[in-house]
């Protein structure tokens, strides 16, 4: 049975940080589980520490965190529950009031969790008491820094080249944000922008390449704010990526998310390299300039349209996705129609659409002309209905084509021969494929496949798998 259990909510940044936390404990010979808990999970008295890496981007994210915390308290009766991440940074006392076995380590000092394995090892040699250990963490880890930092502390300390629950490697290159978007609490939770230094970034990518990883995802909060100096030269993200490409041989690069204003001629020149994956997720939020201005976003709808055109020129038939918030205060039907027009003009392959959610302490909480949740929900549904059809249209271009992909996970097929396995693979342009084959295919490695059919029913039901494929 596992002695450490980790739950992760939210962004790719949280996911890679959780993997690094897991590595810190496995290095101390602890067994770690990262399989999400459910109400059907069995009680386990061998789990001594649970870590919940939280998100605060919406009220639902915080509600989910509280639900998981209570479930962990029930399923792991002898466990201390350590809550970290953005929600823990903003509401540590509220979280700790849930139970005496809970301690909060704010997201800005998340790197200090790397100091906990020896503390846990020592505590387990005595009479174990989860409440006492929670108090111990508060006194030795979290209490020395209770106030918000100006920027995240030692943000790039948590890193790993071994991954438990992800087949594709990730590297955090930037953290925090200097923007003040009116709806967003992330700049409060993560602090001001910090960037990994160029040499450390290269060393970590080279280690991943040497270990046989076919791809690394470069993660950040705001990729536009990457800044570092190397040998007297100031590096922005484009320079960093160019440097990494020139100093590695085989490993491919995927960009987790980007902002429209980063897309310029230099950026497009760099991403045109064949080792940069043709998959881009753009932070858009609205197609109305009025709403973008109210959000304090530093671009216009025309900037988004131009960025998409330049990306497609650099990477033909790339997978383009974006985020959209519906029902922002003051959003009229006309504003929403402008958003729909933008989505159509940019021909996005996928949209992560979600209704506006008030974040305490943000400017948007005080804005008037609130949009009813029913209206926000309907607008969200309209986007989702449209994007499902647009994704199917995009996928149809690749039926019968040969592509490279990375194997993500596998399971034994149900109801057929035990020798048949079902694999999940992700292509270079982020198409999620299902492959049936024999045992022994290498997880995390690059393969060649041919797309056979579009799984339209699964897509319409919100499933992750989009097409069937075969290995060639």
Coordinates of C-alpha atoms in Angstrom, one line a residue:
X1 CA 0.0 0.0 0.0
X2 CA 1.1 3.6 -0.7
X3 CA 2.4 5.7 2.2
X4 CA 2.0 9.0 0.3
X5 CA -1.0 10.0 -1.7
X6 CA -1.0 13.1 -4.0
X7 CA -4.1 14.8 -5.6
X8 CA -3.6 17.5 -8.2
X9 CA -6.2 20.0 -9.4
X10 CA -5.8 22.7 -12.1
X11 CA -3.2 23.6 -14.5
X12 CA -0.2 21.8 -16.2
X13 CA 2.1 23.8 -13.8
X14 CA 0.4 22.1 -10.8
X15 CA 0.8 18.8 -12.5
X16 CA 4.5 19.1 -13.0
X17 CA 5.0 20.4 -9.5
X18 CA 3.1 17.4 -8.1
X19 CA 5.4 15.1 -10.1
X20 CA 8.4 16.9 -8.5
X21 CA 6.9 16.5 -5.1
X22 CA 6.4 12.8 -5.7
X23 CA 10.0 12.5 -6.7
X24 CA 11.1 14.2 -3.5
X25 CA 9.3 11.5 -1.5
X26 CA 10.3 8.5 -3.7
X27 CA 14.0 9.6 -3.3
X28 CA 13.4 9.0 0.5
X29 CA 12.1 5.5 -0.3
X30 CA 8.4 6.3 0.2
X31 CA 5.8 4.7 -2.0
X32 CA 3.7 7.4 -3.8
X33 CA 0.2 7.1 -5.4
X34 CA -1.1 9.8 -7.7
X35 CA -4.3 8.0 -8.7
X36 CA -7.3 10.3 -8.1
X37 CA -9.4 9.3 -5.1
X38 CA -13.2 8.6 -5.5
X39 CA -16.0 7.8 -3.2
X40 CA -15.6 4.1 -4.2
X41 CA -11.9 4.1 -3.0
X42 CA -11.2 1.7 -0.1
X43 CA -10.1 3.0 3.3
X44 CA -6.4 2.6 3.8
X45 CA -4.6 2.9 7.2
X46 CA -1.2 2.7 5.6
X47 CA -1.3 6.2 4.0
X48 CA 0.4 8.6 6.4
X49 CA 0.5 11.8 4.3
X50 CA -1.8 13.1 1.6
X51 CA -0.9 16.2 -0.4
X52 CA -3.5 18.2 -2.3
X53 CA -2.2 20.6 -4.9
X54 CA -5.0 23.1 -5.3
X55 CA -6.4 25.6 -7.9
X56 CA -8.2 28.8 -7.3
X57 CA -9.2 29.8 -10.8
X58 CA -12.9 29.4 -10.1
X59 CA -15.3 28.8 -7.2
X60 CA -15.8 25.2 -8.5
X61 CA -12.1 24.5 -8.3
X62 CA -12.1 25.5 -4.6
X63 CA -15.3 23.5 -4.0
X64 CA -13.7 20.5 -5.6
X65 CA -10.6 20.9 -3.4
X66 CA -12.7 21.0 -0.2
X67 CA -14.6 17.9 -1.3
X68 CA -11.4 16.0 -2.0
X69 CA -9.9 17.1 1.4
X70 CA -12.9 15.7 3.2
X71 CA -12.8 12.5 1.2
X72 CA -9.2 12.0 2.1
X73 CA -9.9 12.6 5.8
X74 CA -12.4 9.8 5.6
X75 CA -10.6 7.3 3.4
X76 CA -7.2 7.7 5.1
X77 CA -8.0 7.9 8.8
X78 CA -4.4 8.0 10.0
X79 CA -3.1 10.5 7.4
X80 CA -2.0 14.1 7.8
X81 CA -3.5 16.2 4.9
X82 CA -1.1 18.8 3.5
X83 CA -2.9 21.3 1.3
X84 CA -0.8 23.5 -1.1
X85 CA -1.2 25.4 -4.3
X86 CA -3.1 28.6 -5.2
X87 CA -6.1 28.0 -3.0
X88 CA -3.9 27.2 0.0
X89 CA -2.0 30.4 -0.6
X90 CA -5.2 32.5 -0.4
X91 CA -7.2 30.6 2.2
X92 CA -4.8 28.7 4.5
X93 CA -6.7 29.4 7.7
X94 CA -10.1 28.6 6.2
X95 CA -8.7 25.3 4.9
X96 CA -7.0 24.4 8.2
X97 CA -10.3 24.9 10.1
X98 CA -11.8 21.9 8.4
X99 CA -9.8 19.4 10.6
X100 CA -6.9 19.3 13.0
X101 CA -5.1 16.8 10.7
X102 CA -4.8 19.5 8.0
X103 CA -1.9 21.9 7.4
X104 CA -1.6 24.4 4.6
X105 CA 1.6 25.2 2.8
X106 CA 0.9 28.2 0.5
X107 CA 1.7 27.9 -3.2
X108 CA 4.3 30.6 -3.0
X109 CA 6.4 28.4 -0.6
X110 CA 5.5 25.1 -2.3
X111 CA 9.2 24.4 -2.8
X112 CA 9.5 23.8 1.0
X113 CA 7.6 20.6 0.6
X114 CA 10.9 19.1 -0.5
X115 CA 12.0 19.5 3.1
X116 CA 9.2 17.3 4.5
X117 CA 10.4 13.8 3.6
X118 CA 13.0 13.6 6.3
X119 CA 10.6 15.1 8.8
X120 CA 8.0 12.4 7.9
X121 CA 10.7 9.7 8.0
X122 CA 11.6 10.8 11.6
X123 CA 8.0 11.0 12.7
X124 CA 7.2 7.5 11.5
X125 CA 9.9 6.1 13.7
X126 CA 7.9 7.3 16.8
X127 CA 4.3 6.8 17.8
X128 CA 2.5 8.2 14.7
X129 CA 0.0 11.0 15.3
X130 CA -1.3 12.8 12.2
X131 CA -2.5 15.9 14.2
X132 CA 1.0 16.3 15.8
X133 CA 2.6 16.0 12.4
X134 CA 0.3 18.6 10.9
X135 CA 1.3 21.0 13.8
X136 CA 5.0 20.1 13.1
X137 CA 4.7 21.1 9.5
X138 CA 3.0 24.4 10.4
X139 CA 5.8 25.2 12.8
X140 CA 8.8 24.1 10.7
X141 CA 7.6 24.7 7.2
X142 CA 4.7 27.1 6.8
X143 CA 4.8 29.4 9.8
X144 CA 8.2 31.0 9.1
X145 CA 6.5 32.7 6.1
X146 CA 2.8 33.5 6.7
X147 CA 2.5 36.7 4.6
X148 CA 2.4 36.8 0.8
X149 CA 5.8 37.0 -0.8
X150 CA 6.4 39.5 -3.6
X151 CA 7.3 36.5 -5.8
X152 CA 7.3 32.7 -5.4
X153 CA 10.1 31.4 -3.3
X154 CA 12.8 29.2 -4.9
X155 CA 10.2 28.4 -7.6
X156 CA 12.3 26.0 -9.7
X157 CA 13.6 23.9 -6.9
X158 CA 10.8 21.4 -7.5
X159 CA 11.9 19.6 -10.6
X160 CA 12.1 16.0 -11.8
X161 CA 13.2 13.9 -14.7
X162 CA 11.1 10.9 -13.6
X163 CA 7.3 11.0 -13.9
X164 CA 4.7 8.8 -12.2
X165 CA 1.4 9.8 -13.8
X166 CA 2.6 11.5 -17.0
X167 CA 4.2 9.9 -20.1
X168 CA 5.2 13.3 -21.5
X169 CA 7.9 15.1 -19.6
X170 CA 7.4 18.8 -18.5
X171 CA 9.7 21.6 -17.5
X172 CA 8.5 24.7 -15.6
X173 CA 10.3 27.7 -17.1
X174 CA 8.3 30.6 -15.6
X175 CA 6.1 31.2 -12.6
X176 CA 4.0 34.1 -11.3
X177 CA 2.5 37.0 -13.2
X178 CA 3.0 40.8 -13.3
X179 CA -0.3 41.4 -15.0
X180 CA -3.4 42.6 -13.1
X181 CA -6.3 41.0 -15.1
X182 CA -9.5 42.2 -13.4
X183 CA -11.0 38.7 -13.0
X184 CA -7.9 36.7 -12.0
X185 CA -6.6 35.8 -8.6
X186 CA -3.5 33.9 -9.8
X187 CA -1.3 36.9 -9.6
X188 CA -2.2 37.1 -5.9
X189 CA -1.7 33.4 -5.4
X190 CA 1.6 32.9 -7.3
X191 CA 3.1 36.4 -6.9
X192 CA 5.3 38.3 -9.3
X193 CA 6.9 36.7 -12.4
X194 CA 10.1 34.7 -12.0
X195 CA 12.0 32.7 -14.7
X196 CA 14.3 29.7 -14.7
X197 CA 17.9 30.6 -15.7
X198 CA 18.9 29.6 -19.2
X199 CA 21.7 27.2 -18.2
X200 CA 19.4 25.3 -15.7
X201 CA 16.7 25.0 -18.4
X202 CA 19.2 23.5 -20.8
X203 CA 20.7 21.1 -18.2
X204 CA 17.2 19.8 -17.3
X205 CA 16.2 19.3 -21.0
X206 CA 19.4 17.5 -21.8
X207 CA 18.8 15.2 -18.8
X208 CA 15.3 14.4 -20.2
X209 CA 16.7 13.8 -23.6
X210 CA 19.4 11.5 -22.3
X211 CA 16.7 9.5 -20.5
X212 CA 15.0 8.9 -23.8
X213 CA 12.0 11.3 -23.5
X214 CA 10.6 12.0 -26.9
X215 CA 9.0 15.3 -25.8
X216 CA 9.1 18.0 -23.1
X217 CA 6.2 20.4 -22.4
X218 CA 7.5 23.9 -21.5
X219 CA 5.1 25.2 -18.8
X220 CA 4.5 28.6 -17.4
X221 CA 1.9 31.0 -16.0
X222 CA 2.6 33.8 -18.4
X223 CA 5.1 32.8 -21.1
X224 CA 5.4 36.5 -22.3
X225 CA 7.1 37.3 -19.1
X226 CA 10.0 34.9 -19.4
X227 CA 13.2 36.8 -18.9
X228 CA 16.7 35.6 -18.1
X229 CA 20.3 36.5 -18.8
X230 CA 23.0 34.2 -20.2
X231 CA 26.5 35.3 -21.1
X232 CA 25.5 38.9 -21.2
X233 CA 22.4 38.4 -23.4
X234 CA 18.9 38.9 -22.2
X235 CA 16.7 35.9 -23.2
X236 CA 12.9 36.1 -23.8
X237 CA 11.0 32.9 -24.5
X238 CA 11.8 32.9 -28.2
X239 CA 15.5 33.1 -27.6
X240 CA 15.2 30.4 -24.9
X241 CA 13.4 28.0 -27.2
X242 CA 15.9 28.7 -30.0
X243 CA 18.8 28.1 -27.6
X244 CA 17.2 24.8 -26.5
X245 CA 16.7 23.6 -30.0
X246 CA 20.3 24.4 -31.0
X247 CA 21.8 22.6 -28.0
X248 CA 19.7 19.4 -28.2
X249 CA 19.5 16.7 -30.8
X250 CA 16.3 14.7 -30.7
X251 CA 13.8 15.8 -28.0
X252 CA 10.7 17.7 -29.2
X253 CA 9.1 20.7 -27.6
X254 CA 5.5 21.5 -26.8
X255 CA 4.4 24.9 -25.5
X256 CA 1.7 24.5 -22.8
X257 CA 0.1 27.9 -23.4
X258 CA 0.8 31.3 -24.9
X259 CA -0.6 34.9 -25.2
X260 CA -1.4 36.5 -28.5
X261 CA 1.2 39.3 -28.1
X262 CA 4.1 36.8 -28.0
X263 CA 3.4 35.8 -31.6
X264 CA 5.8 37.8 -33.8
X265 CA 8.1 37.1 -36.7
X266 CA 10.9 35.9 -34.4
X267 CA 8.6 33.6 -32.4
X268 CA 7.3 32.1 -35.7
X269 CA 10.7 31.6 -37.1
X270 CA 11.7 29.6 -34.0
X271 CA 8.5 27.4 -33.9
X272 CA 8.8 26.6 -37.5
X273 CA 11.5 24.1 -36.5
X274 CA 10.3 20.5 -37.0
X275 CA 11.0 19.7 -33.4
X276 CA 8.4 22.2 -32.1
X277 CA 5.0 20.5 -31.9
X278 CA 2.2 22.0 -34.0
X279 CA -0.1 22.5 -31.1
X280 CA -0.8 25.9 -29.5
X281 CA -3.2 26.9 -26.7
X282 CA -3.9 30.7 -26.7
X283 CA -5.2 32.6 -23.7
X284 CA -8.0 34.6 -25.4
X285 CA -11.0 35.0 -22.9
X286 CA -13.2 37.2 -25.2
X287 CA -13.7 38.4 -28.8
X288 CA -15.0 41.7 -27.7
X289 CA -12.5 44.6 -27.4
X290 CA -14.8 46.2 -24.8
X291 CA -14.8 43.1 -22.6
X292 CA -11.0 42.6 -23.1
X293 CA -10.4 46.1 -22.0
X294 CA -12.6 45.6 -18.9
X295 CA -10.6 42.4 -18.2
X296 CA -7.4 44.4 -18.4
X297 CA -6.1 42.2 -21.1
X298 CA -3.1 43.6 -23.1
X299 CA -4.4 42.8 -26.6
X300 CA -7.4 43.2 -28.9
X301 CA -9.5 40.8 -30.9
X302 CA -7.6 41.7 -34.1
X303 CA -4.3 40.8 -32.3
X304 CA -5.8 37.3 -31.7
X305 CA -6.8 36.9 -35.3
X306 CA -3.4 38.0 -36.5
X307 CA -1.6 35.7 -34.1
X308 CA -3.6 32.7 -35.3
X309 CA -2.8 33.5 -38.9
X310 CA 0.9 33.8 -38.2
X311 CA 0.9 30.5 -36.2
X312 CA -0.8 28.7 -39.1
X313 CA 1.7 30.2 -41.6
X314 CA 4.5 28.8 -39.4
X315 CA 2.8 25.5 -38.7
X316 CA 0.2 24.6 -41.3
X317 CA -2.7 22.5 -40.0
X318 CA -1.6 23.0 -36.4
X319 CA -4.0 22.4 -33.5
X320 CA -5.2 25.7 -32.2
X321 CA -7.1 26.0 -28.9
X322 CA -8.1 28.8 -26.6
X323 CA -9.8 29.8 -23.4
X324 CA -13.0 31.8 -23.3
X325 CA -14.9 33.2 -20.3
X326 CA -18.6 33.7 -20.9
X327 CA -20.8 36.1 -18.8
X328 CA -18.1 38.5 -17.8
X329 CA -19.8 41.6 -16.1
X330 CA -21.2 43.8 -18.9
X331 CA -21.1 41.2 -21.6
X332 CA -24.0 41.8 -23.9
X333 CA -25.4 39.6 -26.6
X334 CA -23.5 41.7 -29.1
X335 CA -20.2 41.1 -27.2
X336 CA -20.8 37.4 -27.1
X337 CA -21.6 37.4 -30.8
X338 CA -18.3 39.1 -31.4
X339 CA -16.7 36.2 -29.5
X340 CA -18.4 33.6 -31.6
X341 CA -17.3 35.5 -34.7
X342 CA -13.7 35.5 -33.5
X343 CA -13.8 31.8 -32.8
X344 CA -15.1 31.2 -36.4
X345 CA -12.6 33.5 -38.0
X346 CA -9.7 31.9 -36.1
X347 CA -11.2 28.4 -36.8
X348 CA -10.1 27.1 -33.4
X349 CA -9.9 23.3 -33.1
X350 CA -10.8 23.4 -29.4
X351 CA -12.2 25.9 -26.9
X352 CA -12.0 25.6 -23.1
X353 CA -15.1 27.7 -22.3
X354 CA -16.3 28.3 -18.8
X355 CA -18.7 30.8 -17.1
X356 CA -17.3 33.8 -15.3
X357 CA -16.6 33.1 -11.6
X358 CA -16.0 35.9 -9.1
X359 CA -12.7 35.8 -7.3
X360 CA -12.5 37.6 -4.0
X361 CA -10.3 40.7 -4.0
X362 CA -10.3 41.1 -7.8
X363 CA -11.6 44.2 -9.6
X364 CA -14.3 42.3 -11.4
X365 CA -16.1 41.6 -8.2
X366 CA -17.0 45.3 -8.0
X367 CA -18.1 45.7 -11.7
X368 CA -21.8 46.3 -12.4
X369 CA -24.1 44.8 -15.0
X370 CA -23.6 41.2 -13.7
X371 CA -24.7 38.5 -16.2
X372 CA -27.1 35.9 -14.8
X373 CA -25.5 32.4 -14.5
X374 CA -28.2 31.0 -16.7
X375 CA -27.1 33.3 -19.5
X376 CA -23.4 32.5 -18.9
X377 CA -24.2 28.8 -19.0
X378 CA -26.2 29.1 -22.3
X379 CA -23.4 31.0 -23.9
X380 CA -20.9 28.4 -22.8
X381 CA -23.1 25.6 -24.2
X382 CA -23.4 27.4 -27.6
X383 CA -19.6 27.5 -27.8
X384 CA -19.2 23.9 -26.8
X385 CA -21.8 22.7 -29.4
X386 CA -20.0 24.7 -32.1
X387 CA -16.5 23.5 -31.1
X388 CA -17.4 19.8 -31.1
X389 CA -18.4 20.1 -34.8
X390 CA -15.3 22.1 -35.5
X391 CA -13.0 19.6 -33.9
X392 CA -14.6 16.8 -36.0
X393 CA -14.0 18.9 -39.1
X394 CA -10.4 19.3 -38.1
X395 CA -9.8 15.6 -37.4
X396 CA -11.3 14.6 -40.7
X397 CA -8.2 16.1 -42.4
X398 CA -6.0 13.4 -40.8
X399 CA -7.9 10.2 -41.4
X400 CA -5.6 7.8 -43.3
X401 CA -2.5 9.9 -42.6
X402 CA 0.7 8.7 -40.9
X403 CA 1.8 10.7 -37.8
X404 CA 4.2 10.5 -34.9
X405 CA 2.7 10.2 -31.4
X406 CA 3.6 9.5 -27.8
X407 CA 2.1 6.5 -25.9
X408 CA 0.4 7.9 -22.8
X409 CA -1.1 4.9 -21.0
X410 CA -2.5 1.4 -21.5
X411 CA -5.2 -0.9 -20.1
X412 CA -6.2 -4.5 -20.7
X413 CA -9.1 -4.8 -23.1
X414 CA -12.3 -5.9 -21.4
X415 CA -14.3 -9.0 -22.7
X416 CA -11.7 -10.1 -25.2
X417 CA -8.4 -12.1 -25.2
X418 CA -6.1 -11.2 -22.3
X419 CA -3.4 -10.6 -24.9
X420 CA -5.1 -7.6 -26.3
X421 CA -4.4 -4.1 -24.9
X422 CA -5.8 -0.7 -25.5
X423 CA -3.3 2.2 -25.7
X424 CA -3.8 5.9 -25.5
X425 CA -1.5 8.0 -27.6
X426 CA -1.2 11.7 -28.4
X427 CA 0.0 12.8 -31.8
X428 CA 2.3 15.7 -32.4
X429 CA -0.7 18.0 -33.1
X430 CA -2.5 16.8 -29.9
X431 CA -5.0 14.3 -31.4
X432 CA -5.9 11.7 -28.8
X433 CA -5.8 8.2 -30.3
X434 CA -6.9 4.8 -29.2
X435 CA -4.8 1.9 -30.4
X436 CA -5.4 -1.9 -29.9
X437 CA -2.4 -4.1 -29.8
X438 CA -0.3 -6.6 -27.9
X439 CA 1.5 -6.1 -24.6
X440 CA 5.0 -4.5 -24.6
X441 CA 4.5 -1.1 -26.3
X442 CA 6.7 1.4 -24.5
X443 CA 5.0 4.2 -22.6
X444 CA 6.4 7.6 -23.1
X445 CA 8.1 6.7 -26.3
X446 CA 7.5 8.1 -29.8
X447 CA 5.8 5.8 -32.2
X448 CA 4.4 6.0 -35.8
X449 CA 0.7 5.5 -36.4
X450 CA -2.0 5.8 -38.9
X451 CA -5.4 7.4 -38.0
X452 CA -8.3 5.2 -39.0
X453 CA -11.6 6.6 -37.9
X454 CA -13.1 9.6 -36.0
X455 CA -14.9 8.6 -32.8
X456 CA -17.5 11.3 -33.1
X457 CA -19.9 9.9 -30.5
X458 CA -17.1 9.9 -27.9
X459 CA -16.2 13.5 -28.7
X460 CA -19.9 14.6 -28.4
X461 CA -20.1 13.0 -25.0
X462 CA -17.0 14.8 -23.8
X463 CA -14.6 11.9 -24.0
X464 CA -10.8 12.5 -24.3
X465 CA -10.2 9.9 -27.0
X466 CA -11.0 11.3 -30.4
X467 CA -9.9 8.8 -33.1
X468 CA -8.9 5.2 -33.5
X469 CA -5.5 4.4 -35.0
X470 CA -3.0 1.7 -35.8
X471 CA 0.7 1.4 -35.3
X472 CA 2.8 1.3 -38.5

